[in-house]
Coordinates of C-alpha atoms in Angstrom, one line a residue:
M23 CA 22.9 10.9 12.4
A24 CA 21.1 12.9 15.1
E25 CA 24.0 13.9 17.3
L26 CA 27.8 14.4 17.2
R27 CA 29.9 14.1 20.3
V28 CA 32.6 16.7 20.2
F29 CA 35.4 17.3 22.8
V30 CA 37.3 20.5 23.1
P31 CA 41.0 19.6 23.9
T32 CA 42.4 23.1 23.3
P33 CA 41.7 26.4 25.0
L34 CA 38.3 27.9 24.0
P35 CA 36.5 30.5 26.1
E36 CA 33.1 29.3 27.5
P37 CA 31.1 32.0 25.6
L38 CA 32.4 30.6 22.3
C39 CA 31.6 27.0 23.4
E40 CA 28.0 28.3 24.0
L41 CA 28.0 30.0 20.6
I42 CA 28.8 26.7 18.9
E43 CA 26.0 25.0 20.8
E44 CA 23.6 27.7 19.7
L45 CA 24.7 27.6 16.1
E46 CA 24.5 23.8 15.9
P47 CA 22.3 22.4 18.7
R48 CA 22.6 18.8 17.3
I49 CA 26.2 18.4 18.7
E50 CA 27.1 17.5 22.2
L51 CA 30.0 19.8 22.9
V52 CA 32.0 18.3 25.8
R53 CA 34.5 20.5 27.6
D54 CA 36.1 20.8 31.0
Q55 CA 37.8 24.2 31.4
S56 CA 39.8 22.9 34.4
L57 CA 41.7 20.5 32.1
L58 CA 42.8 23.2 29.7
P59 CA 45.7 25.7 30.1
P60 CA 44.8 29.4 30.5
Q61 CA 45.1 31.5 27.4
L62 CA 48.0 34.0 27.2
Y63 CA 46.1 36.2 24.8
A64 CA 42.8 36.1 23.0
G65 CA 43.0 33.5 20.2
D66 CA 45.8 31.5 22.0
H67 CA 45.1 27.9 21.0
Q68 CA 48.1 26.5 23.0
G69 CA 47.7 28.1 26.4
A70 CA 50.2 28.7 29.1
R71 CA 53.3 26.6 28.4
D72 CA 54.0 25.8 32.0
F73 CA 50.5 24.3 32.6
R74 CA 50.6 20.8 33.9
R75 CA 47.7 18.4 34.6
T76 CA 47.8 16.1 37.5
L77 CA 47.8 12.3 36.7
S78 CA 44.1 12.1 37.4
Q79 CA 43.4 15.1 35.3
Q80 CA 45.5 13.7 32.4
A81 CA 43.6 10.4 32.6
K82 CA 40.3 12.3 32.5
Y83 CA 41.5 14.5 29.6
E84 CA 42.5 11.5 27.5
R85 CA 39.3 9.6 28.4
L86 CA 37.2 12.5 27.1
I87 CA 39.3 12.7 24.0
D88 CA 38.9 9.0 23.4
S89 CA 35.1 9.2 23.8
A90 CA 34.6 11.8 21.1
E91 CA 33.6 11.4 17.5
A92 CA 35.1 14.9 16.7
L93 CA 37.6 17.2 18.2
Y94 CA 37.7 21.0 18.2
G95 CA 41.5 21.4 17.9
V96 CA 44.5 19.1 18.0
P97 CA 45.3 17.9 21.6
G98 CA 48.2 20.0 22.8
Q99 CA 48.6 21.3 19.2
S100 CA 50.9 18.3 18.9
G101 CA 51.3 15.7 16.1
Q102 CA 52.4 13.1 18.7
E103 CA 49.3 13.6 20.8
L104 CA 47.2 13.5 17.6
R105 CA 48.7 10.1 16.7
R106 CA 48.0 8.7 20.2
T107 CA 44.4 9.9 19.9
A108 CA 43.9 8.5 16.4
R109 CA 45.1 5.1 17.6
A110 CA 43.3 5.0 20.9
N111 CA 39.9 6.2 19.6
P112 CA 38.5 4.1 16.7
H113 CA 35.3 6.2 16.7
L114 CA 37.1 9.5 15.9
R115 CA 35.9 10.7 12.5
W116 CA 36.7 14.4 12.3
V117 CA 39.3 16.7 13.7
H118 CA 39.2 20.5 13.2
T119 CA 42.7 22.0 13.4
T120 CA 42.5 25.6 14.7
P121 CA 45.5 27.0 12.7
A122 CA 45.0 27.8 9.0
G123 CA 48.1 25.7 8.4
G124 CA 46.8 22.7 10.4
G125 CA 47.9 20.3 7.7
S126 CA 51.4 20.5 9.2
Q127 CA 50.0 19.1 12.5
V128 CA 48.4 16.2 10.6
K129 CA 51.6 15.5 8.8
A130 CA 53.6 15.6 12.0
A131 CA 51.3 12.9 13.4
Q132 CA 52.6 10.4 10.8
L133 CA 49.3 8.6 10.6
T134 CA 48.8 5.4 8.6
P135 CA 46.8 5.5 5.3
D136 CA 43.9 3.8 7.1
E137 CA 43.8 6.4 9.8
L138 CA 44.0 9.2 7.2
E139 CA 41.1 7.6 5.4
R140 CA 39.0 7.2 8.5
I141 CA 39.4 10.7 10.0
T142 CA 38.6 13.9 8.1
F143 CA 40.8 16.8 9.0
T144 CA 39.8 20.4 8.4
T145 CA 41.6 23.7 9.0
S146 CA 40.7 27.3 9.8
G147 CA 41.8 28.4 6.4
G148 CA 40.3 31.8 5.3
V149 CA 39.7 33.0 8.9
H150 CA 43.1 34.8 8.9
A151 CA 43.0 36.1 5.3
E152 CA 42.0 39.7 6.0
P153 CA 44.5 40.6 8.8
L154 CA 47.3 38.8 6.9
A155 CA 46.4 40.7 3.7
E156 CA 46.5 44.0 5.7
F157 CA 50.0 43.1 6.9
A158 CA 51.1 42.3 3.4
V159 CA 49.8 45.6 2.1
F160 CA 51.5 47.4 4.9
G161 CA 54.8 45.6 4.0
V162 CA 54.5 46.7 0.3
L163 CA 53.7 50.3 1.3
A164 CA 56.6 50.4 3.9
G165 CA 59.0 49.2 1.2
A166 CA 57.8 51.8 -1.3
Q167 CA 57.9 54.6 1.3
G168 CA 61.4 53.7 2.5
V169 CA 60.3 53.2 6.1
P170 CA 63.7 51.8 7.2
Q171 CA 65.5 55.1 6.2
L172 CA 62.8 57.2 7.8
L173 CA 63.2 55.3 11.1
E174 CA 67.0 55.5 11.0
D175 CA 66.8 59.3 10.4
Q176 CA 64.3 59.6 13.2
R177 CA 66.5 57.7 15.7
N178 CA 69.5 59.8 14.7
R179 CA 67.5 63.1 14.8
V180 CA 68.4 63.7 11.2
W181 CA 66.1 65.8 9.0
G182 CA 66.6 63.7 5.9
A183 CA 66.8 64.9 2.4
R184 CA 63.6 65.1 0.5
R185 CA 63.3 62.4 -2.1
P186 CA 60.7 61.1 -4.6
V187 CA 59.0 57.8 -3.6
P188 CA 57.3 55.4 -5.9
L189 CA 53.5 55.1 -5.8
V190 CA 52.2 51.6 -5.2
A191 CA 49.6 52.5 -7.9
N192 CA 52.5 52.5 -10.3
Q193 CA 54.2 49.3 -9.1
R194 CA 54.0 45.7 -10.2
V195 CA 53.5 43.2 -7.5
A196 CA 53.7 39.4 -7.7
V197 CA 51.4 37.5 -5.3
V198 CA 52.6 34.0 -5.0
G199 CA 49.8 31.6 -3.9
L200 CA 46.2 32.5 -4.6
G201 CA 44.4 30.7 -1.8
G202 CA 42.2 32.7 0.6
I203 CA 45.1 34.8 1.8
G204 CA 46.6 35.5 -1.6
R205 CA 43.2 36.5 -3.1
A206 CA 42.6 38.9 -0.3
V207 CA 46.1 40.4 -0.8
A208 CA 45.5 40.7 -4.5
R209 CA 42.2 42.4 -4.0
K210 CA 43.6 45.0 -1.6
L211 CA 46.7 45.8 -3.7
G212 CA 44.6 45.9 -6.8
A213 CA 42.3 48.5 -5.1
L214 CA 45.3 50.7 -4.5
G215 CA 46.0 50.6 -8.3
A216 CA 49.0 48.2 -8.3
D217 CA 49.4 45.9 -11.3
V218 CA 49.1 42.5 -9.5
V219 CA 50.3 39.3 -11.1
G220 CA 49.2 36.1 -9.5
V221 CA 51.5 33.0 -9.3
H222 CA 49.5 29.9 -8.9
R223 CA 49.4 26.3 -10.1
R224 CA 46.1 26.7 -11.9
D225 CA 43.7 29.5 -13.0
V226 CA 41.4 30.7 -10.3
D227 CA 39.0 33.6 -9.9
A228 CA 41.0 36.3 -8.1
D229 CA 39.8 40.0 -8.1
G230 CA 42.5 42.5 -8.6
V231 CA 45.0 40.4 -10.7
S232 CA 46.0 41.3 -14.2
G233 CA 47.0 37.8 -14.9
I234 CA 48.1 34.4 -13.5
V235 CA 51.3 32.6 -14.3
P236 CA 52.4 29.1 -13.1
P237 CA 55.1 28.8 -10.4
E238 CA 57.6 27.7 -13.1
R239 CA 57.5 31.3 -14.4
L240 CA 58.3 33.0 -11.2
G241 CA 61.9 33.4 -12.1
A242 CA 61.0 35.2 -15.3
L243 CA 58.6 37.4 -13.4
L244 CA 60.9 38.6 -10.6
P245 CA 63.2 40.9 -12.6
D246 CA 60.1 42.9 -13.6
V247 CA 58.3 43.3 -10.2
D248 CA 58.7 45.9 -7.4
A249 CA 57.4 43.6 -4.7
V250 CA 56.7 39.9 -4.1
V251 CA 54.2 38.7 -1.5
L252 CA 54.4 35.0 -0.5
C253 CA 51.1 33.4 0.6
L254 CA 52.1 29.8 0.4
P255 CA 51.5 26.7 2.5
A256 CA 54.4 24.5 3.6
T257 CA 54.7 21.5 1.2
E258 CA 57.5 19.6 -0.4
S259 CA 56.8 21.6 -3.6
T260 CA 56.9 25.0 -2.0
R261 CA 60.0 24.6 0.2
H262 CA 62.4 27.4 -0.7
M263 CA 60.3 28.4 -3.6
L264 CA 61.9 31.8 -3.3
S265 CA 65.4 30.3 -3.7
R266 CA 68.9 31.6 -3.8
E267 CA 68.8 31.2 -7.6
L268 CA 65.6 33.3 -7.9
L269 CA 66.9 35.9 -5.4
E270 CA 69.8 36.5 -7.7
Q271 CA 67.4 37.4 -10.5
V272 CA 65.2 39.9 -8.7
K273 CA 64.8 43.6 -9.6
E274 CA 67.3 45.5 -7.4
G275 CA 65.6 47.0 -4.3
I276 CA 62.6 44.6 -4.5
T277 CA 60.3 44.4 -1.4
V278 CA 59.7 40.8 -0.1
V279 CA 56.7 40.1 2.2
N280 CA 56.0 36.6 3.6
V281 CA 52.7 35.8 5.3
G282 CA 52.6 32.2 4.3
R283 CA 55.2 29.8 5.8
G284 CA 58.8 30.5 6.6
V285 CA 60.2 27.4 4.8
T286 CA 59.0 28.8 1.5
V287 CA 61.9 31.2 1.5
D288 CA 65.6 30.3 1.5
E289 CA 66.3 32.4 4.6
E290 CA 70.1 32.3 4.4
A291 CA 69.9 33.5 0.8
L292 CA 67.4 36.2 1.7
I293 CA 69.8 37.6 4.4
G294 CA 72.5 37.8 1.8
A295 CA 70.2 39.6 -0.6
L296 CA 69.1 42.1 2.1
R297 CA 72.8 42.8 3.0
D298 CA 73.8 43.6 -0.6
G299 CA 70.7 45.6 -1.5
R300 CA 69.2 43.2 -4.0
V301 CA 66.2 43.1 -1.6
G302 CA 65.5 46.6 -0.4
F303 CA 63.1 45.7 2.4
A304 CA 61.5 42.6 3.8
A305 CA 58.4 42.3 6.0
L306 CA 58.4 38.9 7.5
D307 CA 55.7 37.3 9.7
V308 CA 57.0 33.8 9.4
F309 CA 60.4 32.2 9.6
E310 CA 62.2 28.9 8.9
Q311 CA 62.6 28.4 12.7
E312 CA 60.2 29.8 15.2
P313 CA 60.7 31.5 17.5
L314 CA 63.3 33.3 15.5
P315 CA 66.7 32.4 17.1
A316 CA 68.3 35.3 19.0
D317 CA 71.4 34.9 16.9
S318 CA 69.6 35.3 13.6
P319 CA 71.0 38.2 11.5
L320 CA 67.5 39.2 10.6
W321 CA 67.1 40.8 14.0
G322 CA 69.8 43.3 13.3
L323 CA 69.3 44.1 9.7
P324 CA 67.9 47.7 9.3
N325 CA 65.8 46.8 6.2
V326 CA 63.8 44.0 7.9
L327 CA 60.6 44.1 9.8
V328 CA 60.3 41.0 12.1
S329 CA 56.7 40.1 13.2
P330 CA 56.5 37.1 15.6
H331 CA 54.0 35.1 13.5
N332 CA 51.3 37.5 14.8
A333 CA 49.9 39.1 11.7
G334 CA 46.9 36.8 11.6
T335 CA 46.0 37.2 15.2
Y336 CA 43.1 39.6 15.6
E337 CA 40.1 40.4 17.8
E338 CA 37.5 38.4 15.9
E339 CA 39.7 35.3 15.2
E340 CA 38.4 32.9 17.8
R341 CA 34.7 33.8 17.0
K342 CA 35.3 33.2 13.3
I343 CA 36.9 29.8 14.0
A344 CA 34.0 28.8 16.2
E345 CA 31.5 29.8 13.5
L346 CA 33.5 27.9 10.9
F347 CA 33.5 24.8 13.1
A348 CA 29.7 25.1 13.7
E349 CA 29.1 25.3 9.9
N350 CA 31.3 22.3 9.3
A351 CA 29.5 20.4 12.0
R352 CA 26.2 21.2 10.3
R353 CA 27.6 20.0 7.0
L354 CA 28.8 16.8 8.5
L355 CA 25.5 16.1 10.2
D356 CA 23.6 16.9 6.9
G357 CA 25.9 14.8 4.7
E358 CA 27.4 17.8 2.9
P359 CA 31.1 18.3 1.9
L360 CA 33.1 20.0 4.6
L361 CA 35.0 23.2 4.2
N362 CA 38.9 23.4 4.3
V363 CA 39.5 19.7 4.1
V364 CA 43.2 18.9 4.5
D365 CA 44.9 17.4 1.5
T366 CA 46.5 14.3 3.1
V367 CA 49.1 13.9 0.3
E368 CA 50.6 17.4 0.4
F369 CA 49.1 18.2 3.9
Y370 CA 47.7 21.7 3.3

């Protein structure tokens, strides 16, 4: 295979298109910036929500999609558009989803077994690990330092009473999910001296952890940890993994950080635990419904930090994804296994 025709149906700045061509010159990278919505920020894969193509532009857009063997991004970041594409283009063999959790887009497409067999799907997993790990460490530190009380005192111009605070170096932290993000979290917390216990379905190499236990033992672990960091994908088996039952067993005042997917936490139960003090502080980058509804109690709770699913957005994100795509294109052309292939059973 001497060449691979790739179309870019999602916003990607021209310099990064040129970088991909430079890194893997055997691909034909087709794009038309006039057909793509303008980005609202660097790393925006959706583009301006009010962007509309004319009928002729839409026809050209779909014609280019349907002429490609591979796609850089899911059209419109939409499962419905991905389904149309898979059925209209029998030559499509690879789709790279720009989010790390792109498996959810593939699941939403509701493709047939034959379509899932014909098309390989990859994600940008690992690209966002470092910034998400920094947010997670920030959340653990904020909980230990009592940042909500400090902010309340500052707003009220109160010189608060001096009080001892726990050292993270003396804390025990459970990191749930040891994929790329979880391993980065464990490494950073371990470097601070924390006793990090990993929760994962199987043994993996993870720097900074003192041990790994299966998810079934999370309930036994929670009464003995000062913080829990969730780094899980959204699957049937991870839905509400931090459940009401488990939240009733936690060590009082525990810090909860979620940098995985919002559905992995029973949000209603978490709100109750935050209100009664079982959870002392929560730093949340993801939620069961996004954007977080204006009437969610999480907005008004003083011991919650709400981040608008932004912790993984950073200056180098787009370039890293482009480089990952180029590497996978090389692997495809050379007949090597691709990185970050979506599991089309659990869709992560």
